[in-house]
Each structure stands twice: as C-alpha cells, then as structure tokens.
Short mmCIF file of C-alpha atoms and ligand atoms in Angstrom, two decimals:
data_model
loop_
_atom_site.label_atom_id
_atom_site.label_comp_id
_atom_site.label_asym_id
_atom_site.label_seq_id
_atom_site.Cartn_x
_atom_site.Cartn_y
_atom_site.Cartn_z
CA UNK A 1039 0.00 0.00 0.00
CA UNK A 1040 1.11 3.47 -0.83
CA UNK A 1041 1.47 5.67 2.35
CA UNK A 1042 2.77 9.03 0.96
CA UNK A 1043 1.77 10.93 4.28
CA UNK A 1044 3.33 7.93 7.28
CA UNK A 1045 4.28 10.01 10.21
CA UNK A 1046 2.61 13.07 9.32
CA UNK A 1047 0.23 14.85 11.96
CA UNK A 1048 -2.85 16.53 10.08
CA UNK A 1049 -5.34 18.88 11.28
CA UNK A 1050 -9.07 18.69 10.03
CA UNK A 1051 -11.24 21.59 10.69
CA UNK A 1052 -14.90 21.48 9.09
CA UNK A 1053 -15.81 17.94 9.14
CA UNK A 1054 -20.05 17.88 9.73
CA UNK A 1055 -20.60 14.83 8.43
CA UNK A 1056 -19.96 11.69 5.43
CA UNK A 1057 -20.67 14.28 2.83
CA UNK A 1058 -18.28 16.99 4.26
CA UNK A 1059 -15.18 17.99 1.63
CA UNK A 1060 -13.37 17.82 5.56
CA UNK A 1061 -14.29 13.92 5.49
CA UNK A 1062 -13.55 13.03 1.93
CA UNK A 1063 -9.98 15.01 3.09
CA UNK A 1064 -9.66 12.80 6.16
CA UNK A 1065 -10.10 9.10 4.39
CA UNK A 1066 -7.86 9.97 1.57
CA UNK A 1067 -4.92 11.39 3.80
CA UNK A 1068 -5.93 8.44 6.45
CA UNK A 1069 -5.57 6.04 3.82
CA UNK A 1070 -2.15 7.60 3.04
CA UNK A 1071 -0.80 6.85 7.01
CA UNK A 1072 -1.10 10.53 8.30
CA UNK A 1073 -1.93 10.37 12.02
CA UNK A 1074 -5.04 12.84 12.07
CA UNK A 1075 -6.83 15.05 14.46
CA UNK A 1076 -10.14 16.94 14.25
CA UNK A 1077 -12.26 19.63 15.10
CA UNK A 1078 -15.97 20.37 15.55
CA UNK A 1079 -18.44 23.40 16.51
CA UNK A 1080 -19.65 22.75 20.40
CA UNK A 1081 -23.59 23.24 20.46
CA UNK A 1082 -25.59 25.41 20.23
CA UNK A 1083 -23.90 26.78 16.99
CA UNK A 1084 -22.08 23.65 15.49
CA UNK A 1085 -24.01 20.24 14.48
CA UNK A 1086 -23.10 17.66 17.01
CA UNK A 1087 -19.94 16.18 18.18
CA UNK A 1088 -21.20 12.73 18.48
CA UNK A 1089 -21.68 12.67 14.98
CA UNK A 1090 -18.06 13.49 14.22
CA UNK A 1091 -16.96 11.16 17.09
CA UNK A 1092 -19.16 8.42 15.46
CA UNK A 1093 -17.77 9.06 11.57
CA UNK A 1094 -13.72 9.48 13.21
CA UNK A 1095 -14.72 5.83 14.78
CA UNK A 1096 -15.45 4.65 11.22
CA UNK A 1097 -11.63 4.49 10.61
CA UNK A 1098 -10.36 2.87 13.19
CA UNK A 1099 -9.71 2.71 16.57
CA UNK A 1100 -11.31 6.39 18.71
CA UNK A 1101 -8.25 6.39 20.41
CA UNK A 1102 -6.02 6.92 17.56
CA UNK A 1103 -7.38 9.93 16.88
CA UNK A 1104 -7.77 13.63 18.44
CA UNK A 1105 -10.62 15.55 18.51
CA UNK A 1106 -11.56 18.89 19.77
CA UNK A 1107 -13.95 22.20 19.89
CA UNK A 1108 -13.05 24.69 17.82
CA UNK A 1109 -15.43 28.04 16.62
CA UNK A 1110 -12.88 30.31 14.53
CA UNK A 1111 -14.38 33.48 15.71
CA UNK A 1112 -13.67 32.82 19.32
CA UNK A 1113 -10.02 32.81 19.67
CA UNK A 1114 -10.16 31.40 23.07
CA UNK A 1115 -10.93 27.63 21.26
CA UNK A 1116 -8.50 28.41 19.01
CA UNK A 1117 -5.31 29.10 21.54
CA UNK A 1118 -6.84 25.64 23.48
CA UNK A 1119 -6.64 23.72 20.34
CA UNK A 1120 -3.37 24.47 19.72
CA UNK A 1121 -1.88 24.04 22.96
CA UNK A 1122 -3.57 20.33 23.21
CA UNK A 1123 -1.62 19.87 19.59
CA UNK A 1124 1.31 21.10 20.97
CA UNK A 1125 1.19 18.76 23.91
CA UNK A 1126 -0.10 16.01 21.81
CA UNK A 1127 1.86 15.87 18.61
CA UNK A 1128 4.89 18.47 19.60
CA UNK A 1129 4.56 19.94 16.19
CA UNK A 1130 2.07 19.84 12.94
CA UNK A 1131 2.53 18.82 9.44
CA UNK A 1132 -0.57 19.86 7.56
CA UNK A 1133 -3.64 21.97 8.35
CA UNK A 1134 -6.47 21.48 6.71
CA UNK A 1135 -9.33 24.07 6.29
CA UNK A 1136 -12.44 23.23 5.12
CA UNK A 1137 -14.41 26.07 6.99
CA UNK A 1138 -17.12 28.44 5.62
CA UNK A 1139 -20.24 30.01 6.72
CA UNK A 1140 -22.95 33.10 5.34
CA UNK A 1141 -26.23 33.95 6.42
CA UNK A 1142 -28.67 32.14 4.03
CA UNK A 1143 -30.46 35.40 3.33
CA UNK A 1144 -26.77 36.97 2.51
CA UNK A 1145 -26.15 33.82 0.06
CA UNK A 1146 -29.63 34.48 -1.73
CA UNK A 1147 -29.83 38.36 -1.61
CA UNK A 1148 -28.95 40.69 -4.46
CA UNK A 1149 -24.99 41.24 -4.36
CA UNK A 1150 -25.90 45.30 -3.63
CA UNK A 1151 -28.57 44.12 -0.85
CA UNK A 1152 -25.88 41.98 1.70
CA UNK A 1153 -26.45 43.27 4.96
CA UNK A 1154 -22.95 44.92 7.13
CA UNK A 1155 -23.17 42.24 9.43
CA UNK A 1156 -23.49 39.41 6.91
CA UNK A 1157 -20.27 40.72 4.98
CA UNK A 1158 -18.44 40.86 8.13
CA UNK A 1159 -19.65 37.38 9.46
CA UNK A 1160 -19.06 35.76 5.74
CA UNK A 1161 -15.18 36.94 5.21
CA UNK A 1162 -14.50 36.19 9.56
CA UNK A 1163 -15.52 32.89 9.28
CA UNK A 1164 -14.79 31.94 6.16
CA UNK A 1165 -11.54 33.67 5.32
CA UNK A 1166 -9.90 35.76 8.26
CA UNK A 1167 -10.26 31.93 10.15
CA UNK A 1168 -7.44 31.15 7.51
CA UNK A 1169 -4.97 33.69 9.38
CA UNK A 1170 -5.60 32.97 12.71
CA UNK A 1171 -4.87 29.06 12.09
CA UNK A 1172 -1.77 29.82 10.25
CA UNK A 1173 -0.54 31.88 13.15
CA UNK A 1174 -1.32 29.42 15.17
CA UNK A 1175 0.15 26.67 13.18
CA UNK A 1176 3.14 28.04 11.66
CA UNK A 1177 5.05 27.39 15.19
CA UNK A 1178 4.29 24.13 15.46
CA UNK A 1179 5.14 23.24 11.48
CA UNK A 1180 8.26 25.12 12.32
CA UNK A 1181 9.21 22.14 14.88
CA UNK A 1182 9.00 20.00 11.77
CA UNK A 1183 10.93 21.85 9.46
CA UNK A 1184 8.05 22.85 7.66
CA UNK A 1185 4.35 22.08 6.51
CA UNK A 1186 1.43 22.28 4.60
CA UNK A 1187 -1.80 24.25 5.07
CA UNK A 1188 -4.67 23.86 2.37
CA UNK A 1189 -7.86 25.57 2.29
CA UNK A 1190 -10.66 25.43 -0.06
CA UNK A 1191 -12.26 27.70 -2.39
CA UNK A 1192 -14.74 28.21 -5.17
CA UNK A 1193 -14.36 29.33 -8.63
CA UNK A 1194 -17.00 32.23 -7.46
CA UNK A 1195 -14.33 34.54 -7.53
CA UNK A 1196 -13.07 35.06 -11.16
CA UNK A 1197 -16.49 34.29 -12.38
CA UNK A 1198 -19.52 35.84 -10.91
CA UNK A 1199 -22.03 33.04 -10.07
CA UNK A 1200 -25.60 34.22 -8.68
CA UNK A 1201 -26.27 32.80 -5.39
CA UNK A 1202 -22.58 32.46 -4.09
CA UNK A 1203 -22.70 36.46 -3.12
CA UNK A 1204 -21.30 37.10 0.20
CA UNK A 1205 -19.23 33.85 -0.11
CA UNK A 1206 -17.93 34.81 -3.35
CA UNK A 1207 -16.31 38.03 -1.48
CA UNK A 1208 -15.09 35.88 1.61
CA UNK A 1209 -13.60 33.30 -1.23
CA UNK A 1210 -11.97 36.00 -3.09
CA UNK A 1211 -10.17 37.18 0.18
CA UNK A 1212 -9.51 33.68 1.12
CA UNK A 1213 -7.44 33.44 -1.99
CA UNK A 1214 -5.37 36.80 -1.26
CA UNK A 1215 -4.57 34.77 2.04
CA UNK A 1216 -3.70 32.11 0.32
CA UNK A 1217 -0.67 33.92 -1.83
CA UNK A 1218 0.27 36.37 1.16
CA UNK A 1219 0.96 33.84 3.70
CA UNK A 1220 2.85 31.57 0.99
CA UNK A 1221 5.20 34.39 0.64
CA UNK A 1222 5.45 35.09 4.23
CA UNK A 1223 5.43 31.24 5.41
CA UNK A 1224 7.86 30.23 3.14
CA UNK A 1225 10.56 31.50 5.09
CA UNK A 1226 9.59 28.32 7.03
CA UNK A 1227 9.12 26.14 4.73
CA UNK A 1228 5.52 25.78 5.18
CA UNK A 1229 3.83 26.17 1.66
CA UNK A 1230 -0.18 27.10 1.51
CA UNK A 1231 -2.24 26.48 -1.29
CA UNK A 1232 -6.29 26.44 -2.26
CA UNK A 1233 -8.21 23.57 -4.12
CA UNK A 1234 -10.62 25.15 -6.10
CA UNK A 1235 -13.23 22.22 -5.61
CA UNK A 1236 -16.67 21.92 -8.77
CA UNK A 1237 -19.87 21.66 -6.73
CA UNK A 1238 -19.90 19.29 -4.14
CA UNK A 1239 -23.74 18.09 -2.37
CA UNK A 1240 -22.99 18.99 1.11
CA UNK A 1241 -24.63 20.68 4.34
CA UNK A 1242 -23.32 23.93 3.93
CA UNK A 1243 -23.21 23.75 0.04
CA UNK A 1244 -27.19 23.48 0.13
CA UNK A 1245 -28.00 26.51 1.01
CA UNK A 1246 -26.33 27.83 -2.40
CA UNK A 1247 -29.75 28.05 -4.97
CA UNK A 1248 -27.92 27.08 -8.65
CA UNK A 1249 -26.23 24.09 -6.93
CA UNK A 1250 -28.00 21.62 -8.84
CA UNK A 1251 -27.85 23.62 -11.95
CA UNK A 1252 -24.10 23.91 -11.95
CA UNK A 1253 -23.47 20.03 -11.08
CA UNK A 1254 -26.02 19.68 -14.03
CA UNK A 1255 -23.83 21.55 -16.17
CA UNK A 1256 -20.74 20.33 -14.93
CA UNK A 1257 -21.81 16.87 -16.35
CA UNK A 1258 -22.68 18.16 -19.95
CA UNK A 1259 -20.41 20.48 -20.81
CA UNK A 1260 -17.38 20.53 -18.57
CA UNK A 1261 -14.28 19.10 -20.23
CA UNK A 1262 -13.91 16.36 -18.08
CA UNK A 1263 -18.21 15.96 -18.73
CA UNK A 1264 -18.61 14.61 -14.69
CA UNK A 1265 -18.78 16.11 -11.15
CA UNK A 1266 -15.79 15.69 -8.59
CA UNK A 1267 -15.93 13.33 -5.58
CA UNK A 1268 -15.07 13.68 -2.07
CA UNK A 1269 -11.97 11.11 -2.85
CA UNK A 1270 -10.86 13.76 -6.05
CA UNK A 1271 -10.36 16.45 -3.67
CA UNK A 1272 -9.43 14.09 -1.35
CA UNK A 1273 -6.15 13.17 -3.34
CA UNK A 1274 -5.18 16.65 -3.99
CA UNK A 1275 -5.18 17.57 -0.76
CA UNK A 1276 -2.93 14.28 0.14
CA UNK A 1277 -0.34 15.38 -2.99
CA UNK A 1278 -0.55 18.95 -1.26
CA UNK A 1279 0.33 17.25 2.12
CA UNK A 1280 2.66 15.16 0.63
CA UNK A 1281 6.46 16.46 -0.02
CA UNK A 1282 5.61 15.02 -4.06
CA UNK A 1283 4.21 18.96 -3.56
CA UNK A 1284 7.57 20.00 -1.92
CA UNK A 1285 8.12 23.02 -3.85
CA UNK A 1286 4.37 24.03 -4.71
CA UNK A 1287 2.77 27.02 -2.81
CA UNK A 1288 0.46 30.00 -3.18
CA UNK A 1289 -1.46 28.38 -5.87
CA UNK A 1290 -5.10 27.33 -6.22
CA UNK A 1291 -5.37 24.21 -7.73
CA UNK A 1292 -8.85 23.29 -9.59
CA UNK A 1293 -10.41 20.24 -9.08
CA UNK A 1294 -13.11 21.17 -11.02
CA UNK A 1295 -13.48 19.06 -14.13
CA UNK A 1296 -12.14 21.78 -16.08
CA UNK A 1297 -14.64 23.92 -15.42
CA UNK A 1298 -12.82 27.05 -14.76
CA UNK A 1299 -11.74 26.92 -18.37
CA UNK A 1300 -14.71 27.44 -19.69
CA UNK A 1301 -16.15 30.82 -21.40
CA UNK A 1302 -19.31 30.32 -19.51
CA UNK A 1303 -20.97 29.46 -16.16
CA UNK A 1304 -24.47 28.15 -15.93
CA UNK A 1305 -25.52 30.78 -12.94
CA UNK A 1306 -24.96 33.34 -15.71
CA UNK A 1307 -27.58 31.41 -18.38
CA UNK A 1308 -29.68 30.95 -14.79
CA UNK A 1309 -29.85 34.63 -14.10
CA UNK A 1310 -30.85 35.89 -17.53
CA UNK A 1311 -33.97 33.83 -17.29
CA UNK A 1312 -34.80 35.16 -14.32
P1 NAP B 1353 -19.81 21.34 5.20
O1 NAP B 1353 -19.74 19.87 5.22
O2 NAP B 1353 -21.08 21.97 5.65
O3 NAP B 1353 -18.56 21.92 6.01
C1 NAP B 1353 -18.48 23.26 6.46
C2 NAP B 1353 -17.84 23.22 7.83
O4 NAP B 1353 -17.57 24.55 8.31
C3 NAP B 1353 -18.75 22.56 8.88
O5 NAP B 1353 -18.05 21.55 9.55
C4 NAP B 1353 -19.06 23.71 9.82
O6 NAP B 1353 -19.27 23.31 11.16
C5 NAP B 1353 -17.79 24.50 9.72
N1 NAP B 1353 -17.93 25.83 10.32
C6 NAP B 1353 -18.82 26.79 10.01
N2 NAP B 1353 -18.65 27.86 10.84
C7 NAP B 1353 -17.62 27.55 11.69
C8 NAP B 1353 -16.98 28.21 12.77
N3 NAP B 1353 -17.35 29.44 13.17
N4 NAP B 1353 -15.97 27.60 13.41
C9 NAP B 1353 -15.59 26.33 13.06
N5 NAP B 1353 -16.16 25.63 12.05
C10 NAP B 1353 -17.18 26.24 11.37
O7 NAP B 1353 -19.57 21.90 3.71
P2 NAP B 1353 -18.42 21.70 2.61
O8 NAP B 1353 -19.08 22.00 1.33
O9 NAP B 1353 -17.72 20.43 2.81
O10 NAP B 1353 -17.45 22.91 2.92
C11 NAP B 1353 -16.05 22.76 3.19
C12 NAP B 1353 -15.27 23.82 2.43
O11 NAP B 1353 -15.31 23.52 1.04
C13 NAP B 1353 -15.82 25.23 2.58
O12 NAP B 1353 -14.75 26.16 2.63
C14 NAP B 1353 -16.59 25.41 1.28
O13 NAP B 1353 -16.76 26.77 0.92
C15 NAP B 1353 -15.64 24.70 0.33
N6 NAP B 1353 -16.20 24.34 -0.98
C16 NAP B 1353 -17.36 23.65 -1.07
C17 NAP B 1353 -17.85 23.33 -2.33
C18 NAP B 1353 -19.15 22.57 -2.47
O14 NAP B 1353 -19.71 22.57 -3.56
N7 NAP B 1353 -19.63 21.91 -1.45
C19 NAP B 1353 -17.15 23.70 -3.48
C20 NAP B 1353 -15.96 24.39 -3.35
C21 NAP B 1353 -15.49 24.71 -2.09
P3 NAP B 1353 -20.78 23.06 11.68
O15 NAP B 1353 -21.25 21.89 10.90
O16 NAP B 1353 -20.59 22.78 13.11
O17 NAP B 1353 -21.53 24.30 11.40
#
C-alpha cells in the first residue's frame, strides 16, 4: 500500500458529516498513514460532536485519533486547540481548512442588498479563520521543518455566479490569504495552497440556490463531462500534504473538471432567465 503521508500529523477543521469535503480530506490522507486530528463546533452553533466522534470511529480505533472544539471566531478555542496539539503531537505537518459560513439570506440576496453584518460574518468565518490558524500553526510546522496548510475555495471569484454572493467576497479574500501567507510562510518552509473544488452536495453547500444547476452543467459540458468526488479532492489535498508537492505554494489548484476553463458558467444562463 502506498502511504505518501506515514508520520505526518494533520489537522481537520470542518468535518459535519460523510458528505463533508473535511471527510472526503480525512479518508484519503488516512488512507495515506497521516496520524489525524479533528475539530468540531460545540452546540448550540455547530451540528453535534457525536456525529463526528461516530464518523472518526469509522476508521479505526477512537483512540487513535484527536478531537476537539473549535469556533474560529472565538479565539479562546482556538489558543486551546493548539496548545492540546502542541502537547499532543509536539509539532504539525498539515492543516487542513475546510471552513465556511454566510447567512442564508446573505447567500440568496442581491450582491448590492448583503447586509454589514453578513459581509463581516461571511469573510470572519470563512476567510480571516485562515490567518488565525496559520498563526497558530506556523510554530508548530516550524518544529517539523516545515508544513502544509490547504484551504478550499470556489471558482465564485473570477467568475460571478448568482447565489454564491457574500461567499464569493469571503472566497476572493480567502485566496489573497492564500498567496500572502505563501510568501510570508515560506521563510519556514511551510507552503499554503487552495483547491478550487466543482460543486460538491454537502450541508453547507445546500443553502447555495444554482447548486443543482451547476453540477447539471458540470456533467454536460465541462471538459472532463462529470462532477468531482469527495476522494478527487481528497487526493489533492494528500499530494498537497505530501512532499511530491515540496516546492508548490500559493497556488489554487482546480479540481473542477475543467470547469474554470470554460467561457461560460451556468448561474450566468440561470440569471438571464430570471
Ligand atoms: P460542510 O460539510 O457543511 O462543512 C463546512 C464546515 O464549516 C462545517 O463543519 C461547519 O461546522 C464549519 N464551520 C462553520 N462555521 C464555523 C466556525 N465558526 N468555526 C468552526 N467551524 C465552522 O460543507 P463543505 O461544502 O464540505 O465545505 C467545506 C469547504 O469547502 C468550505 O470552505 C466550502 O466553501 C468549500 N467548498 C465547497 C464546495 C461545495 O460545492 N460543497 C465547493 C468548493 C469549495 P458546523 O457543521 O458545526 O456548522
């Protein structure tokens, strides 16, 4: 068996459940030997625990993995998850981030109608959350001569897609984090990159409108004519955690069946029905 990640230490943030991007992350990069650990949102705001306790049990045994709170707008959770890593693992190899969240409303609203707080709430979560964890992470990576951190975006941001509003904006600023703290973390040795993932059924992903429209047209006219899998993004992220990447960073990487190659996006087609 192929273990391109033995005796790496991985950190998952955003698994809900089976259908999370987070979990299809997880088995590939588990699969691959990497010792993980994850996080979930504590109640009332996250979805439960013992579902991610039950899913992490699914690969082996509980007590081979770590598992913590975590809510990336209170940096309280954040400065206790690191310390446990630090005490746990001494240092960290990849972070993973697979963390977004908008206001329904803000995802469905005209683009000139998002609300202040909405806008703020969008590009916290879903895109300041990236510096935090690199702060926090770049320390411990720096015990291990280096790492990996991988978040994930959506082609929203070159191409305007109705219904991906306030997340487009928090995606386009997750992507200027992206190249910034390449150049910054490189010093180190820790390289940062984006997977630019096609449309994916998941919790969070159903509260985008077009989503069945886009996977639609991903499987007609897309070059690759079929929609990604939790494994497909699954595998980039392990060749991002892997040193086969060892001189990749700052990039966003498309696993998108070619999509973003394309002249035109079905949300545009969508919209001039309207
Ligand atoms: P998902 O399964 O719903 O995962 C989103 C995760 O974000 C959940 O675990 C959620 O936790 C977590 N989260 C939200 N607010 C948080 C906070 N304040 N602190 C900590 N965690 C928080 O959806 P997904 O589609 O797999 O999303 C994962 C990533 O992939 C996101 O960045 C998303 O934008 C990106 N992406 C998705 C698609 C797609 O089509 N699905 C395409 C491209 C990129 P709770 O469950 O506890 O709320």
């Amino acid at each position: 068996m192929n273990r391109l990640l033995a005796g790496k230490k991985a950190l998952i943030l955003g698994v809900a459940d089976k259908h999370s991007i987070a979990w299809g992350i997880a088995q590939a990069m588990h699969d691959q030997g990497a010792s993980l650990a994850f996080t979930y949102q504590e109640e009332p705001k996250g979805r439960l625990e013992r579902n991610v306790r039950k899913l992490v049990a699914t690969l082996g045994n509980p007590e081979d993995f770590l598992l913590f709170p975590c809510d990336v707008t209170d940096d309280s959770t954040i400065d206790a998850l690191f310390r446990v890593i630090r005490s746990e693992w001494k240092g960290l190899d990849t972070l993973v981030h697979c963390i977004a969240f908008a206001d329904r409303d803000d995802l469905n609203k005209p683009f000139s109608q998002i609300s202040r707080a909405g806008y703020k709430l969008a590009m916290e979560v879903s895109a300041y959350s990236l510096n935090v964890l690199a702060r926090a992470a770049a320390p411990l990576m720096d015990e291990r001569g280096g790492g990996s951190i991988i978040a994930l975006t959506y082609n929203a941001v070159e191409k305007a897609v109705p219904g991906y509003n306030a997340m487009a904006a928090a995606k386009a600023a997750l992507e200027v984090g992206v190249r910034y703290l390449a150049v910054e973390l490189g010093l180190s040795k820790i390289r940062v990159n984006a997977i630019s993932a096609g449309p994916v059924r998941t919790l969070s992903a159903s509260a985008v409108k077009g989503l069945s429209a886009l996977r639609r047209w991903t499987e007609e006219v897309s070059p690759l004519r079929e929609n990604v899998t939790l494994a497909d993004v699954g595998n980039t992220a392990v060749y991002l955690a892997s040193d086969l990447s060892r001189m990749v960073t700052g990039n966003v990487i498309y696993v998108d069946s070619g999509t973003h190659v394309l002249a035109a996006q079905v949300g545009a087609v969508e919209h001039r029905q309207q």
